[in-house]
Amino acid sequence: MFERVVLDTVASGLGACAEQWNQLLASPMITADAGLIGFFDLLKLLILEPEAGVAEATEVFLAGGQEPQVVRDMLDCLAELSAAGDEPAGRARLCRQLIAERP
């Protein structure tokens, strides 16, 4: 389901997919996976809460002690979302840059 929403967002933009993101991020399957909570929390802030600061949200994600694979998955996801061409794409690009620059 996640991959489909990302692809739909890249193809159609967030405006057309906002409800899909809301449903996905509220899903019990998403909220029950403790290893991915930080991953989806960051996506929620970037995509659905435009008033949230990207730098602060990224710092919270990184401070959560994410597994290296989760960070790589986030970088891949952000690269895809960066291609969407709308306002969240700019936020995704900034977030990806902040994560990539982190030692």
GROMACS .gro file of N, CA, C and O in nm:
model
  412
    1MET      N    1   0.083  -0.119   0.000
    1MET     CA    2   0.000   0.000   0.000
    1MET      C    3   0.088   0.126   0.000
    1MET      O    4   0.059   0.222  -0.070
    2PHE      N    5   0.195   0.123   0.079
    2PHE     CA    6   0.284   0.238   0.089
    2PHE      C    7   0.344   0.273  -0.046
    2PHE      O    8   0.342   0.389  -0.088
    3GLU      N    9   0.398   0.173  -0.117
    3GLU     CA   10   0.461   0.198  -0.246
    3GLU      C   11   0.361   0.257  -0.345
    3GLU      O   12   0.395   0.346  -0.423
    4ARG      N   13   0.238   0.209  -0.340
    4ARG     CA   14   0.136   0.261  -0.432
    4ARG      C   15   0.107   0.409  -0.404
    4ARG      O   16   0.094   0.489  -0.497
    5VAL      N   17   0.097   0.445  -0.278
    5VAL     CA   18   0.069   0.585  -0.243
    5VAL      C   19   0.186   0.674  -0.287
    5VAL      O   20   0.165   0.783  -0.339
    6VAL      N   21   0.309   0.627  -0.267
    6VAL     CA   22   0.425   0.705  -0.311
    6VAL      C   23   0.422   0.724  -0.462
    6VAL      O   24   0.438   0.836  -0.512
    7LEU      N   25   0.399   0.617  -0.535
    7LEU     CA   26   0.393   0.627  -0.682
    7LEU      C   27   0.279   0.717  -0.729
    7LEU      O   28   0.297   0.798  -0.821
    8ASP      N   29   0.162   0.704  -0.666
    8ASP     CA   30   0.050   0.791  -0.701
    8ASP      C   31   0.084   0.937  -0.675
    8ASP      O   32   0.048   1.026  -0.753
    9THR      N   33   0.155   0.963  -0.565
    9THR     CA   34   0.193   1.100  -0.530
    9THR      C   35   0.289   1.156  -0.633
    9THR      O   36   0.276   1.271  -0.676
   10VAL      N   37   0.386   1.075  -0.673
   10VAL     CA   38   0.483   1.120  -0.774
   10VAL      C   39   0.411   1.149  -0.906
   10VAL      O   40   0.438   1.249  -0.972
   11ALA      N   41   0.316   1.064  -0.942
   11ALA     CA   42   0.245   1.080  -1.069
   11ALA      C   43   0.142   1.191  -1.066
   11ALA      O   44   0.125   1.264  -1.164
   12SER      N   45   0.071   1.206  -0.953
   12SER     CA   46  -0.044   1.295  -0.949
   12SER      C   47  -0.030   1.415  -0.857
   12SER      O   48  -0.115   1.503  -0.858
   13GLY      N   49   0.070   1.416  -0.773
   13GLY     CA   50   0.086   1.523  -0.676
   13GLY      C   51   0.013   1.493  -0.546
   13GLY      O   52  -0.075   1.407  -0.540
   14LEU      N   53   0.050   1.565  -0.444
   14LEU     CA   54  -0.008   1.541  -0.312
   14LEU      C   55  -0.156   1.573  -0.308
   14LEU      O   56  -0.233   1.502  -0.243
   15GLY      N   57  -0.197   1.677  -0.376
   15GLY     CA   58  -0.338   1.716  -0.372
   15GLY      C   59  -0.430   1.601  -0.407
   15GLY      O   60  -0.534   1.582  -0.344
   16ALA      N   61  -0.391   1.522  -0.504
   16ALA     CA   62  -0.473   1.409  -0.548
   16ALA      C   63  -0.460   1.289  -0.455
   16ALA      O   64  -0.543   1.198  -0.461
   17CYS      N   65  -0.360   1.289  -0.369
   17CYS     CA   66  -0.331   1.171  -0.288
   17CYS      C   67  -0.339   1.196  -0.137
   17CYS      O   68  -0.308   1.106  -0.059
   18ALA      N   69  -0.377   1.315  -0.097
   18ALA     CA   70  -0.377   1.348   0.046
   18ALA      C   71  -0.463   1.252   0.127
   18ALA      O   72  -0.423   1.209   0.236
   19GLU      N   73  -0.579   1.216   0.076
   19GLU     CA   74  -0.666   1.124   0.150
   19GLU      C   75  -0.600   0.986   0.162
   19GLU      O   76  -0.610   0.921   0.266
   20GLN      N   77  -0.532   0.941   0.056
   20GLN     CA   78  -0.461   0.813   0.063
   20GLN      C   79  -0.354   0.817   0.171
   20GLN      O   80  -0.337   0.720   0.246
   21TRP      N   81  -0.280   0.928   0.179
   21TRP     CA   82  -0.178   0.941   0.283
   21TRP      C   83  -0.241   0.941   0.422
   21TRP      O   84  -0.190   0.876   0.513
   22ASN      N   85  -0.352   1.013   0.437
   22ASN     CA   86  -0.420   1.014   0.566
   22ASN      C   87  -0.461   0.873   0.608
   22ASN      O   88  -0.440   0.833   0.723
   23GLN      N   89  -0.518   0.797   0.517
   23GLN     CA   90  -0.559   0.660   0.547
   23GLN      C   91  -0.440   0.572   0.579
   23GLN      O   92  -0.442   0.493   0.674
   24LEU      N   93  -0.335   0.583   0.499
   24LEU     CA   94  -0.216   0.502   0.520
   24LEU      C   95  -0.153   0.530   0.656
   24LEU      O   96  -0.124   0.438   0.732
   25LEU      N   97  -0.134   0.657   0.687
   25LEU     CA   98  -0.064   0.693   0.810
   25LEU      C   99  -0.149   0.670   0.934
   25LEU      O  100  -0.095   0.665   1.045
   26ALA      N  101  -0.279   0.652   0.919
   26ALA     CA  102  -0.365   0.620   1.032
   26ALA      C  103  -0.389   0.470   1.046
   26ALA      O  104  -0.451   0.425   1.141
   27SER      N  105  -0.336   0.394   0.952
   27SER     CA  106  -0.358   0.249   0.950
   27SER      C  107  -0.299   0.183   1.074
   27SER      O  108  -0.187   0.213   1.116
   28PRO      N  109  -0.373   0.088   1.135
   28PRO     CA  110  -0.320   0.015   1.250
   28PRO      C  111  -0.191  -0.061   1.217
   28PRO      O  112  -0.106  -0.078   1.302
   29MET      N  113  -0.175  -0.103   1.093
   29MET     CA  114  -0.052  -0.174   1.055
   29MET      C  115   0.068  -0.080   1.064
   29MET      O  116   0.176  -0.122   1.104
   30ILE      N  117   0.050   0.044   1.030
   30ILE     CA  118   0.159   0.142   1.034
   30ILE      C  119   0.191   0.179   1.178
   30ILE      O  120   0.305   0.181   1.219
   31THR      N  121   0.091   0.208   1.256
   31THR     CA  122   0.114   0.253   1.393
   31THR      C  123   0.158   0.140   1.485
   31THR      O  124   0.212   0.165   1.593
   32ALA      N  125   0.142   0.014   1.446
   32ALA     CA  126   0.181  -0.099   1.530
   32ALA      C  127   0.327  -0.139   1.510
   32ALA      O  128   0.382  -0.211   1.592
   33ASP      N  129   0.392  -0.096   1.403
   33ASP     CA  130   0.530  -0.135   1.375
   33ASP      C  131   0.625  -0.036   1.441
   33ASP      O  132   0.658   0.068   1.384
   34ALA      N  133   0.671  -0.070   1.561
   34ALA     CA  134   0.755   0.021   1.639
   34ALA      C  135   0.883   0.060   1.566
   34ALA      O  136   0.932   0.171   1.581
   35GLY      N  137   0.936  -0.029   1.483
   35GLY     CA  138   1.059   0.000   1.411
   35GLY      C  139   1.043   0.105   1.303
   35GLY      O  140   1.139   0.163   1.257
   36LEU      N  141   0.918   0.128   1.262
   36LEU     CA  142   0.894   0.224   1.154
   36LEU      C  143   0.816   0.347   1.198
   36LEU      O  144   0.784   0.431   1.116
   37ILE      N  145   0.788   0.358   1.325
   37ILE     CA  146   0.709   0.472   1.372
   37ILE      C  147   0.778   0.604   1.336
   37ILE      O  148   0.717   0.695   1.283
   38GLY      N  149   0.907   0.617   1.361
   38GLY     CA  150   0.979   0.739   1.327
   38GLY      C  151   0.979   0.767   1.178
   38GLY      O  152   0.967   0.882   1.136
   39PHE      N  153   0.986   0.663   1.097
   39PHE     CA  154   0.982   0.675   0.952
   39PHE      C  155   0.851   0.738   0.909
   39PHE      O  156   0.849   0.837   0.836
   40PHE      N  157   0.741   0.683   0.955
   40PHE     CA  158   0.611   0.733   0.914
   40PHE      C  159   0.576   0.865   0.983
   40PHE      O  160   0.505   0.947   0.926
   41ASP      N  161   0.627   0.887   1.103
   41ASP     CA  162   0.606   1.018   1.168
   41ASP      C  163   0.670   1.129   1.085
   41ASP      O  164   0.610   1.235   1.067
   42LEU      N  165   0.790   1.104   1.034
   42LEU     CA  166   0.857   1.205   0.952
   42LEU      C  167   0.780   1.229   0.823
   42LEU      O  168   0.758   1.344   0.784
   43LEU      N  169   0.735   1.124   0.758
   43LEU     CA  170   0.657   1.141   0.636
   43LEU      C  171   0.528   1.219   0.662
   43LEU      O  172   0.490   1.305   0.583
   44LYS      N  173   0.464   1.190   0.773
   44LYS     CA  174   0.341   1.262   0.807
   44LYS      C  175   0.368   1.411   0.821
   44LYS      O  176   0.293   1.493   0.767
   45LEU      N  177   0.474   1.446   0.891
   45LEU     CA  178   0.508   1.587   0.907
   45LEU      C  179   0.541   1.653   0.773
   45LEU      O  180   0.497   1.765   0.745
   46LEU      N  181   0.617   1.584   0.691
   46LEU     CA  182   0.657   1.642   0.562
   46LEU      C  183   0.540   1.660   0.467
   46LEU      O  184   0.531   1.759   0.396
   47ILE      N  185   0.452   1.561   0.465
   47ILE     CA  186   0.347   1.558   0.363
   47ILE      C  187   0.217   1.621   0.410
   47ILE      O  188   0.153   1.695   0.335
   48LEU      N  189   0.177   1.593   0.531
   48LEU     CA  190   0.044   1.635   0.575
   48LEU      C  191   0.043   1.753   0.670
   48LEU      O  192  -0.063   1.808   0.698
   49GLU      N  193   0.160   1.792   0.720
   49GLU     CA  194   0.166   1.903   0.815
   49GLU      C  195   0.267   2.007   0.767
   49GLU      O  196   0.377   2.017   0.821
   50PRO      N  197   0.230   2.083   0.664
   50PRO     CA  198   0.325   2.176   0.603
   50PRO      C  199   0.376   2.285   0.698
   50PRO      O  200   0.478   2.346   0.670
   51GLU      N  201   0.308   2.306   0.808
   51GLU     CA  202   0.353   2.407   0.902
   51GLU      C  203   0.468   2.356   0.989
   51GLU      O  204   0.536   2.435   1.054
   52ALA      N  205   0.492   2.226   0.990
   52ALA     CA  206   0.600   2.168   1.070
   52ALA      C  207   0.735   2.202   1.006
   52ALA      O  208   0.749   2.200   0.884
   53GLY      N  209   0.832   2.232   1.088
   53GLY     CA  210   0.965   2.264   1.038
   53GLY      C  211   1.037   2.139   0.991
   53GLY      O  212   1.043   2.039   1.062
   54VAL      N  213   1.092   2.145   0.870
   54VAL     CA  214   1.161   2.030   0.812
   54VAL      C  215   1.285   1.995   0.893
   54VAL      O  216   1.310   1.878   0.923
   55ALA      N  217   1.364   2.094   0.927
   55ALA     CA  218   1.489   2.068   1.001
   55ALA      C  219   1.459   2.003   1.136
   55ALA      O  220   1.526   1.906   1.174
   56GLU      N  221   1.360   2.053   1.206
   56GLU     CA  222   1.326   1.998   1.337
   56GLU      C  223   1.273   1.855   1.324
   56GLU      O  224   1.310   1.767   1.401
   57ALA      N  225   1.187   1.832   1.227
   57ALA     CA  226   1.130   1.698   1.206
   57ALA      C  227   1.240   1.599   1.168
   57ALA      O  228   1.241   1.485   1.215
   58THR      N  229   1.334   1.644   1.085
   58THR     CA  230   1.444   1.558   1.045
   58THR      C  231   1.532   1.524   1.164
   58THR      O  232   1.574   1.410   1.182
   59GLU      N  233   1.558   1.622   1.247
   59GLU     CA  234   1.641   1.599   1.366
   59GLU      C  235   1.575   1.498   1.460
   59GLU      O  236   1.642   1.411   1.515
   60VAL      N  237   1.445   1.510   1.479
   60VAL     CA  238   1.373   1.414   1.564
   60VAL      C  239   1.385   1.273   1.507
   60VAL      O  240   1.411   1.177   1.579
   61PHE      N  241   1.369   1.261   1.375
   61PHE     CA  242   1.383   1.131   1.309
   61PHE      C  243   1.522   1.073   1.334
   61PHE      O  244   1.537   0.957   1.374
   62LEU      N  245   1.625   1.152   1.310
   62LEU     CA  246   1.762   1.103   1.325
   62LEU      C  247   1.798   1.076   1.471
   62LEU      O  248   1.873   0.982   1.500
   63ALA      N  249   1.746   1.155   1.563
   63ALA     CA  250   1.774   1.135   1.705
   63ALA      C  251   1.707   1.010   1.760
   63ALA      O  252   1.743   0.963   1.868
   64GLY      N  253   1.611   0.956   1.685
   64GLY     CA  254   1.539   0.837   1.731
   64GLY      C  255   1.617   0.708   1.720
   64GLY      O  256   1.564   0.601   1.747
   65GLY      N  257   1.744   0.716   1.682
   65GLY     CA  258   1.826   0.596   1.674
   65GLY      C  259   1.779   0.499   1.567
   65GLY      O  260   1.776   0.378   1.589
   66GLN      N  261   1.744   0.552   1.451
   66GLN     CA  262   1.693   0.468   1.342
   66GLN      C  263   1.800   0.368   1.296
   66GLN      O  264   1.918   0.401   1.290
   67GLU      N  265   1.755   0.250   1.260
   67GLU     CA  266   1.843   0.151   1.201
   67GLU      C  267   1.895   0.204   1.068
   67GLU      O  268   1.822   0.276   0.997
   68PRO      N  269   2.017   0.170   1.029
   68PRO     CA  270   2.071   0.218   0.901
   68PRO      C  271   1.981   0.187   0.782
   68PRO      O  272   1.968   0.271   0.692
   69GLN      N  273   1.917   0.071   0.781
   69GLN     CA  274   1.829   0.037   0.668
   69GLN      C  275   1.707   0.129   0.664
   69GLN      O  276   1.661   0.166   0.556
   70VAL      N  277   1.656   0.168   0.778
   70VAL     CA  278   1.541   0.260   0.782
   70VAL      C  279   1.582   0.396   0.727
   70VAL      O  280   1.507   0.457   0.651
   71VAL      N  281   1.703   0.441   0.760
   71VAL     CA  282   1.752   0.568   0.707
   71VAL      C  283   1.769   0.559   0.555
   71VAL      O  284   1.730   0.650   0.482
   72ARG      N  285   1.825   0.448   0.506
   72ARG     CA  286   1.839   0.430   0.361
   72ARG      C  287   1.703   0.427   0.293
   72ARG      O  288   1.684   0.488   0.186
   73ASP      N  289   1.607   0.359   0.355
   73ASP     CA  290   1.472   0.354   0.298
   73ASP      C  291   1.410   0.494   0.294
   73ASP      O  292   1.342   0.530   0.197
   74MET      N  293   1.435   0.572   0.398
   74MET     CA  294   1.383   0.709   0.401
   74MET      C  295   1.446   0.791   0.290
   74MET      O  296   1.376   0.866   0.220
   75LEU      N  297   1.577   0.779   0.270
   75LEU     CA  298   1.643   0.853   0.163
   75LEU      C  299   1.585   0.815   0.027
   75LEU      O  300   1.562   0.902  -0.057
   76ASP      N  301   1.559   0.687   0.006
   76ASP     CA  302   1.499   0.643  -0.121
   76ASP      C  303   1.359   0.700  -0.138
   76ASP      O  304   1.323   0.749  -0.246
   77CYS      N  305   1.280   0.695  -0.033
   77CYS     CA  306   1.143   0.747  -0.038
   77CYS      C  307   1.144   0.897  -0.065
   77CYS      O  308   1.068   0.948  -0.148
   78LEU      N  309   1.233   0.969   0.003
   78LEU     CA  310   1.242   1.114  -0.017
   78LEU      C  311   1.286   1.148  -0.158
   78LEU      O  312   1.239   1.246  -0.216
   79ALA      N  313   1.373   1.067  -0.217
   79ALA     CA  314   1.415   1.090  -0.355
   79ALA      C  315   1.296   1.077  -0.448
   79ALA      O  316   1.278   1.158  -0.540
   80GLU      N  317   1.212   0.978  -0.425
   80GLU     CA  318   1.092   0.961  -0.508
   80GLU      C  319   0.995   1.076  -0.489
   80GLU      O  320   0.941   1.131  -0.586
   81LEU      N  321   0.971   1.115  -0.364
   81LEU     CA  322   0.877   1.223  -0.336
   81LEU      C  323   0.928   1.357  -0.388
   81LEU      O  324   0.849   1.444  -0.423
   82SER      N  325   1.059   1.373  -0.397
   82SER     CA  326   1.118   1.497  -0.449
   82SER      C  327   1.079   1.521  -0.594
   82SER      O  328   1.081   1.634  -0.641
   83ALA      N  329   1.044   1.416  -0.664
   83ALA     CA  330   1.009   1.427  -0.805
   83ALA      C  331   0.862   1.467  -0.825
   83ALA      O  332   0.821   1.491  -0.939
   84ALA      N  333   0.786   1.480  -0.719
   84ALA     CA  334   0.643   1.506  -0.732
   84ALA      C  335   0.613   1.644  -0.789
   84ALA      O  336   0.511   1.663  -0.853
   85GLY      N  337   0.699   1.741  -0.766
   85GLY     CA  338   0.682   1.872  -0.827
   85GLY      C  339   0.588   1.966  -0.755
   85GLY      O  340   0.552   2.069  -0.808
   86ASP      N  341   0.546   1.935  -0.634
   86ASP     CA  342   0.461   2.027  -0.559
   86ASP      C  343   0.533   2.068  -0.431
   86ASP      O  344   0.649   2.035  -0.411
   87GLU      N  345   0.466   2.140  -0.345
   87GLU     CA  346   0.528   2.193  -0.224
   87GLU      C  347   0.590   2.084  -0.137
   87GLU      O  348   0.703   2.102  -0.090
   88PRO      N  349   0.525   1.972  -0.113
   88PRO     CA  350   0.591   1.868  -0.033
   88PRO      C  351   0.719   1.815  -0.099
   88PRO      O  352   0.807   1.767  -0.030
   89ALA      N  353   0.730   1.825  -0.231
   89ALA     CA  354   0.852   1.780  -0.298
   89ALA      C  355   0.971   1.864  -0.252
   89ALA      O  356   1.080   1.811  -0.229
   90GLY      N  357   0.950   1.992  -0.238
   90GLY     CA  358   1.058   2.079  -0.189
   90GLY      C  359   1.096   2.044  -0.046
   90GLY      O  360   1.214   2.043  -0.010
   91ARG      N  361   0.997   2.013   0.035
   91ARG     CA  362   1.024   1.972   0.173
   91ARG      C  363   1.098   1.839   0.175
   91ARG      O  364   1.188   1.819   0.256
   92ALA      N  365   1.060   1.748   0.087
   92ALA     CA  366   1.127   1.618   0.078
   92ALA      C  367   1.273   1.636   0.035
   92ALA      O  368   1.363   1.570   0.089
   93ARG      N  369   1.299   1.725  -0.060
   93ARG     CA  370   1.437   1.752  -0.104
   93ARG      C  371   1.522   1.806   0.010
   93ARG      O  372   1.635   1.763   0.031
   94LEU      N  373   1.465   1.900   0.085
   94LEU     CA  374   1.539   1.958   0.198
   94LEU      C  375   1.566   1.851   0.304
   94LEU      O  376   1.678   1.841   0.355
   95CYS      N  377   1.467   1.772   0.335
   95CYS     CA  378   1.484   1.666   0.435
   95CYS      C  379   1.591   1.567   0.390
   95CYS      O  380   1.677   1.527   0.468
   96ARG      N  381   1.586   1.528   0.264
   96ARG     CA  382   1.684   1.434   0.210
   96ARG      C  383   1.825   1.492   0.221
   96ARG      O  384   1.919   1.425   0.259
   97GLN      N  385   1.839   1.619   0.189
   97GLN     CA  386   1.969   1.685   0.198
   97GLN      C  387   2.019   1.686   0.342
   97GLN      O  388   2.136   1.657   0.369
   98LEU      N  389   1.930   1.717   0.437
   98LEU     CA  390   1.969   1.721   0.578
   98LEU      C  391   2.013   1.584   0.628
   98LEU      O  392   2.111   1.573   0.702
   99ILE      N  393   1.943   1.480   0.587
   99ILE     CA  394   1.981   1.344   0.628
   99ILE      C  395   2.114   1.305   0.564
   99ILE      O  396   2.203   1.250   0.630
  100ALA      N  397   2.129   1.333   0.436
  100ALA     CA  398   2.251   1.295   0.364
  100ALA      C  399   2.374   1.367   0.418
  100ALA      O  400   2.484   1.310   0.417
  101GLU      N  401   2.357   1.489   0.465
  101GLU     CA  402   2.470   1.566   0.517
  101GLU      C  403   2.507   1.528   0.660
  101GLU      O  404   2.614   1.567   0.709
  102ARG      N  405   2.422   1.455   0.724
  102ARG     CA  406   2.447   1.417   0.865
  102ARG      C  407   2.560   1.315   0.872
  102ARG      O  408   2.557   1.215   0.802
  103PRO      N  409   2.661   1.341   0.956
  103PRO     CA  410   2.773   1.245   0.966
  103PRO      C  411   2.732   1.112   1.028
  103PRO      O  412   2.638   1.096   1.093
   0.00000   0.00000   0.00000
